[in-house]
């Protein structure tokens, strides 16, 4: 029995190494990735053995949650390889110290994202050119910045924390990043967002349009922050449904 078990384990490991899993990896199957190998990252594989697109799914300032895994699993069902890094945990950042994501560890976190893209892209043979980013709040900032710097094929930002926790209300980071060569960006934001006012989403949209870079923005009337996870409000439910459909269409056509 032990010999059979070892054989089965070897087969599973071989399949993982060759990125040929037929079903999404369980959330507990975590890999250590990033520049220093300190970033826990879950990689979900689609049913197809030859995917052509991949995406980072980037969490909010509350850290990696079940909602992020659910979104990743749904995206994998659409045929994407999906990498979900616990980027705040890698640097012991908590919700109360979330500003450190940008002020102290921003360069390292960004480099980790690029390392994950490179590693997963190489393993799956998708490469950087097939990689997208979808982020929520804190992660929405990073998905937008990855697109602005043309380091992913396109980015989707759900209620992005574009002011970096209130430390950059002039959007200096994006003013330096956005140019005519920035890659497509989809902005999804609620008009009743009490955490990140939608004026900052509109500012970023304006920067994109000023530079002639491709951008689409949808402002959901009455929807608040984390609208796809706070479904007790009708406006949030409507925004959640619409944003998912918009996201899938955007990722499939860009």
Short mmCIF file of C-alpha atoms in Angstrom, two decimals:
data_model
loop_
_atom_site.label_atom_id
_atom_site.label_comp_id
_atom_site.label_asym_id
_atom_site.label_seq_id
_atom_site.Cartn_x
_atom_site.Cartn_y
_atom_site.Cartn_z
CA UNK A 1 0.00 0.00 0.00
CA UNK A 2 2.85 2.41 0.86
CA UNK A 3 4.48 1.72 -2.51
CA UNK A 4 1.21 2.50 -4.29
CA UNK A 5 0.83 5.69 -2.27
CA UNK A 6 4.34 6.79 -3.21
CA UNK A 7 3.59 6.12 -6.87
CA UNK A 8 0.39 8.14 -6.70
CA UNK A 9 2.15 11.04 -5.00
CA UNK A 10 4.85 10.97 -7.66
CA UNK A 11 2.26 11.06 -10.41
CA UNK A 12 0.48 14.02 -8.81
CA UNK A 13 3.75 15.90 -8.36
CA UNK A 14 4.69 15.26 -11.96
CA UNK A 15 1.36 16.59 -13.12
CA UNK A 16 1.80 19.71 -10.98
CA UNK A 17 5.26 20.31 -12.37
CA UNK A 18 4.01 20.11 -15.91
CA UNK A 19 0.92 22.26 -15.22
CA UNK A 20 -1.48 19.60 -16.48
CA UNK A 21 -3.91 19.40 -13.57
CA UNK A 22 -7.47 18.78 -14.78
CA UNK A 23 -9.11 20.54 -11.82
CA UNK A 24 -8.33 23.71 -9.85
CA UNK A 25 -5.76 23.24 -7.07
CA UNK A 26 -7.28 23.26 -3.58
CA UNK A 27 -6.78 26.54 -1.68
CA UNK A 28 -4.56 24.71 0.84
CA UNK A 29 -2.11 23.78 -1.93
CA UNK A 30 0.13 26.82 -1.53
CA UNK A 31 3.46 27.49 -3.23
CA UNK A 32 6.16 29.84 -1.98
CA UNK A 33 6.92 32.32 -4.74
CA UNK A 34 8.23 35.85 -5.29
CA UNK A 35 11.78 37.18 -5.47
CA UNK A 36 12.82 35.74 -2.10
CA UNK A 37 10.38 32.84 -2.14
CA UNK A 38 8.50 34.26 0.85
CA UNK A 39 5.10 34.90 -0.75
CA UNK A 40 2.45 32.23 -0.33
CA UNK A 41 0.71 31.85 -3.68
CA UNK A 42 -2.15 29.59 -4.67
CA UNK A 43 -2.21 28.63 -8.35
CA UNK A 44 -5.50 27.49 -9.83
CA UNK A 45 -5.50 25.57 -13.09
CA UNK A 46 -8.43 25.47 -15.52
CA UNK A 47 -9.92 22.26 -16.83
CA UNK A 48 -8.11 22.77 -20.14
CA UNK A 49 -4.60 21.27 -20.25
CA UNK A 50 -3.41 24.00 -22.61
CA UNK A 51 -4.55 27.39 -21.25
CA UNK A 52 -3.49 30.50 -23.12
CA UNK A 53 -4.27 33.16 -20.51
CA UNK A 54 -3.30 33.71 -16.88
CA UNK A 55 -4.12 36.26 -14.21
CA UNK A 56 -3.00 37.53 -10.85
CA UNK A 57 -5.84 37.99 -8.38
CA UNK A 58 -4.81 40.53 -5.75
CA UNK A 59 -6.55 40.90 -2.40
CA UNK A 60 -7.75 43.84 -0.31
CA UNK A 61 -6.10 45.43 2.72
CA UNK A 62 -7.89 42.91 4.92
CA UNK A 63 -5.56 40.28 3.49
CA UNK A 64 -6.25 37.13 1.51
CA UNK A 65 -9.83 35.96 2.05
CA UNK A 66 -12.22 33.30 0.83
CA UNK A 67 -13.77 35.82 -1.56
CA UNK A 68 -10.47 36.06 -3.40
CA UNK A 69 -10.28 32.29 -3.76
CA UNK A 70 -13.88 32.11 -4.97
CA UNK A 71 -13.15 34.74 -7.61
CA UNK A 72 -10.00 32.88 -8.68
CA UNK A 73 -11.88 29.60 -8.97
CA UNK A 74 -14.56 31.23 -11.12
CA UNK A 75 -11.87 32.74 -13.33
CA UNK A 76 -10.20 29.34 -13.66
CA UNK A 77 -13.55 27.98 -14.84
CA UNK A 78 -13.35 30.56 -17.62
CA UNK A 79 -10.08 28.99 -18.77
CA UNK A 80 -7.51 31.11 -16.95
CA UNK A 81 -4.53 29.99 -14.93
CA UNK A 82 -4.88 32.08 -11.77
CA UNK A 83 -2.18 32.98 -9.23
CA UNK A 84 -3.37 34.34 -5.88
CA UNK A 85 -0.50 35.73 -3.76
CA UNK A 86 -0.84 36.60 -0.07
CA UNK A 87 1.30 39.69 -0.58
CA UNK A 88 0.60 41.48 2.70
CA UNK A 89 1.30 38.39 4.78
CA UNK A 90 4.69 38.02 3.09
CA UNK A 91 5.80 41.27 4.75
CA UNK A 92 3.80 41.01 7.99
CA UNK A 93 1.53 43.86 6.92
CA UNK A 94 -1.83 44.03 8.68
CA UNK A 95 -4.96 45.99 7.89
CA UNK A 96 -3.96 48.59 10.48
CA UNK A 97 -0.52 49.00 8.88
CA UNK A 98 -1.78 48.73 5.28
CA UNK A 99 -0.03 51.96 4.24
CA UNK A 100 3.25 50.05 4.48
CA UNK A 101 2.13 48.15 1.39
CA UNK A 102 3.14 51.24 -0.57
CA UNK A 103 5.34 53.37 1.68
CA UNK A 104 7.72 50.69 2.94
CA UNK A 105 7.37 47.55 0.83
CA UNK A 106 5.94 48.82 -2.44
CA UNK A 107 8.99 48.16 -4.61
CA UNK A 108 9.50 44.68 -3.17
CA UNK A 109 5.85 43.71 -3.57
CA UNK A 110 5.81 44.90 -7.17
CA UNK A 111 8.98 42.93 -7.91
CA UNK A 112 7.35 39.87 -6.35
CA UNK A 113 4.37 40.21 -8.68
CA UNK A 114 6.70 40.34 -11.67
CA UNK A 115 8.56 37.27 -10.39
CA UNK A 116 5.31 35.33 -9.99
CA UNK A 117 4.19 36.33 -13.48
CA UNK A 118 7.52 35.20 -14.90
CA UNK A 119 7.53 31.88 -13.02
CA UNK A 120 3.92 30.90 -13.74
CA UNK A 121 4.20 32.18 -17.28
CA UNK A 122 7.26 30.02 -17.90
CA UNK A 123 5.82 26.92 -16.25
CA UNK A 124 2.57 27.08 -18.19
CA UNK A 125 4.27 28.36 -21.37
CA UNK A 126 1.76 31.23 -21.39
CA UNK A 127 4.44 33.83 -20.87
CA UNK A 128 4.10 37.45 -19.78
CA UNK A 129 2.12 38.38 -22.88
CA UNK A 130 -0.77 36.23 -21.73
CA UNK A 131 -0.88 37.55 -18.14
CA UNK A 132 -3.59 39.83 -16.72
CA UNK A 133 -4.23 41.26 -13.25
CA UNK A 134 -7.45 41.64 -11.29
CA UNK A 135 -7.36 43.39 -7.94
CA UNK A 136 -9.65 44.52 -5.15
CA UNK A 137 -9.10 47.79 -3.23
CA UNK A 138 -5.41 47.48 -2.21
CA UNK A 139 -5.01 44.88 -4.95
CA UNK A 140 -6.99 47.10 -7.30
CA UNK A 141 -4.24 49.68 -7.01
CA UNK A 142 -1.65 47.09 -8.01
CA UNK A 143 -3.64 45.66 -10.91
CA UNK A 144 -4.05 49.18 -12.28
CA UNK A 145 -0.36 49.98 -11.83
CA UNK A 146 0.70 46.74 -13.54
CA UNK A 147 -1.45 47.73 -16.51
CA UNK A 148 -0.24 51.34 -16.48
CA UNK A 149 3.36 50.15 -16.61
CA UNK A 150 2.50 47.60 -19.32
CA UNK A 151 3.67 44.69 -17.15
CA UNK A 152 0.43 42.78 -17.74
CA UNK A 153 -1.67 42.55 -20.86
CA UNK A 154 -4.56 44.32 -19.14
CA UNK A 155 -5.79 45.13 -15.65
CA UNK A 156 -9.13 45.10 -13.85
CA UNK A 157 -9.47 47.26 -10.75
CA UNK A 158 -12.35 46.77 -8.32
CA UNK A 159 -12.73 49.89 -6.10
CA UNK A 160 -8.99 50.46 -6.33
CA UNK A 161 -7.11 52.14 -3.48
CA UNK A 162 -5.45 54.54 -5.89
CA UNK A 163 -4.47 57.00 -3.12
CA UNK A 164 -2.28 54.35 -1.46
CA UNK A 165 -4.10 54.43 1.84
CA UNK A 166 -4.48 58.20 1.70
CA UNK A 167 -0.75 58.88 1.30
CA UNK A 168 -0.97 59.85 -2.39
CA UNK A 169 -4.17 61.78 -3.01
CA UNK A 170 -2.64 63.44 -6.07
CA UNK A 171 -2.04 60.01 -7.62
CA UNK A 172 1.63 60.80 -8.14
CA UNK A 173 2.45 57.12 -8.67
CA UNK A 174 0.00 56.88 -11.53
CA UNK A 175 0.93 60.26 -12.99
CA UNK A 176 4.44 58.88 -13.37
CA UNK A 177 3.28 55.52 -14.73
CA UNK A 178 0.47 56.25 -17.19
CA UNK A 179 1.49 57.06 -20.75
CA UNK A 180 0.44 56.35 -24.30
CA UNK A 181 1.90 52.84 -24.09
CA UNK A 182 -0.04 51.84 -20.96
CA UNK A 183 -2.07 48.69 -21.37
CA UNK A 184 -5.87 48.47 -21.15
CA UNK A 185 -7.52 49.10 -17.79
CA UNK A 186 -11.05 48.42 -16.57
CA UNK A 187 -12.12 50.50 -13.55
CA UNK A 188 -15.08 49.28 -11.48
CA UNK A 189 -16.16 51.58 -8.66
CA UNK A 190 -19.23 52.41 -6.60
CA UNK A 191 -20.50 55.98 -6.31
CA UNK A 192 -21.20 55.46 -2.60
CA UNK A 193 -17.75 54.11 -1.75
CA UNK A 194 -16.98 55.53 1.71
CA UNK A 195 -13.47 54.05 1.81
CA UNK A 196 -12.07 55.20 -1.53
CA UNK A 197 -14.11 58.04 -3.03
CA UNK A 198 -14.93 57.43 -6.67
CA UNK A 199 -13.39 60.83 -7.52
CA UNK A 200 -9.98 59.14 -7.41
CA UNK A 201 -11.14 56.46 -9.85
CA UNK A 202 -12.31 59.25 -12.11
CA UNK A 203 -8.94 60.96 -11.74
CA UNK A 204 -7.16 57.81 -12.88
CA UNK A 205 -9.57 57.40 -15.76
CA UNK A 206 -8.80 60.99 -16.72
CA UNK A 207 -5.03 60.33 -16.68
CA UNK A 208 -5.53 57.39 -19.01
CA UNK A 209 -7.71 59.37 -21.39
CA UNK A 210 -5.32 62.34 -21.37
CA UNK A 211 -2.49 60.06 -22.50
CA UNK A 212 -4.65 58.28 -25.07
CA UNK A 213 -4.30 54.96 -23.27
CA UNK A 214 -7.16 52.41 -23.47
CA UNK A 215 -9.48 52.59 -20.45
CA UNK A 216 -13.06 51.65 -19.60
CA UNK A 217 -14.77 52.74 -16.40
CA UNK A 218 -18.08 51.83 -14.79
CA UNK A 219 -19.40 53.70 -11.76
CA UNK A 220 -22.19 51.81 -10.06
CA UNK A 221 -24.79 54.14 -8.57
CA UNK A 222 -25.31 53.53 -4.87
CA UNK A 223 -22.72 50.76 -4.60
CA UNK A 224 -20.17 50.93 -1.81
CA UNK A 225 -16.72 49.57 -1.14
CA UNK A 226 -16.30 45.79 -1.44
CA UNK A 227 -19.62 45.75 -3.27
CA UNK A 228 -19.24 42.19 -4.57
CA UNK A 229 -18.66 40.94 -1.01
CA UNK A 230 -21.26 43.05 0.80
CA UNK A 231 -24.42 41.87 -0.90
CA UNK A 232 -26.95 43.07 1.68
CA UNK A 233 -27.50 46.24 -0.36
CA UNK A 234 -29.43 45.99 -3.63
CA UNK A 235 -27.03 48.38 -5.36
CA UNK A 236 -24.11 46.17 -4.35
CA UNK A 237 -25.81 43.05 -5.73
CA UNK A 238 -26.44 44.75 -9.05
CA UNK A 239 -22.85 46.01 -9.17
CA UNK A 240 -21.48 42.56 -8.31
CA UNK A 241 -23.38 40.86 -11.12
CA UNK A 242 -22.56 43.52 -13.69
CA UNK A 243 -18.89 43.78 -12.71
CA UNK A 244 -18.29 40.04 -13.08
CA UNK A 245 -19.74 40.03 -16.58
CA UNK A 246 -17.79 43.15 -17.50
CA UNK A 247 -14.58 41.66 -16.13
CA UNK A 248 -14.86 38.38 -18.02
CA UNK A 249 -15.68 40.15 -21.28
CA UNK A 250 -12.82 42.59 -20.79
CA UNK A 251 -10.29 39.85 -20.05
CA UNK A 252 -11.44 37.75 -22.97
CA UNK A 253 -11.28 40.58 -25.50
CA UNK A 254 -8.05 42.35 -24.47
#
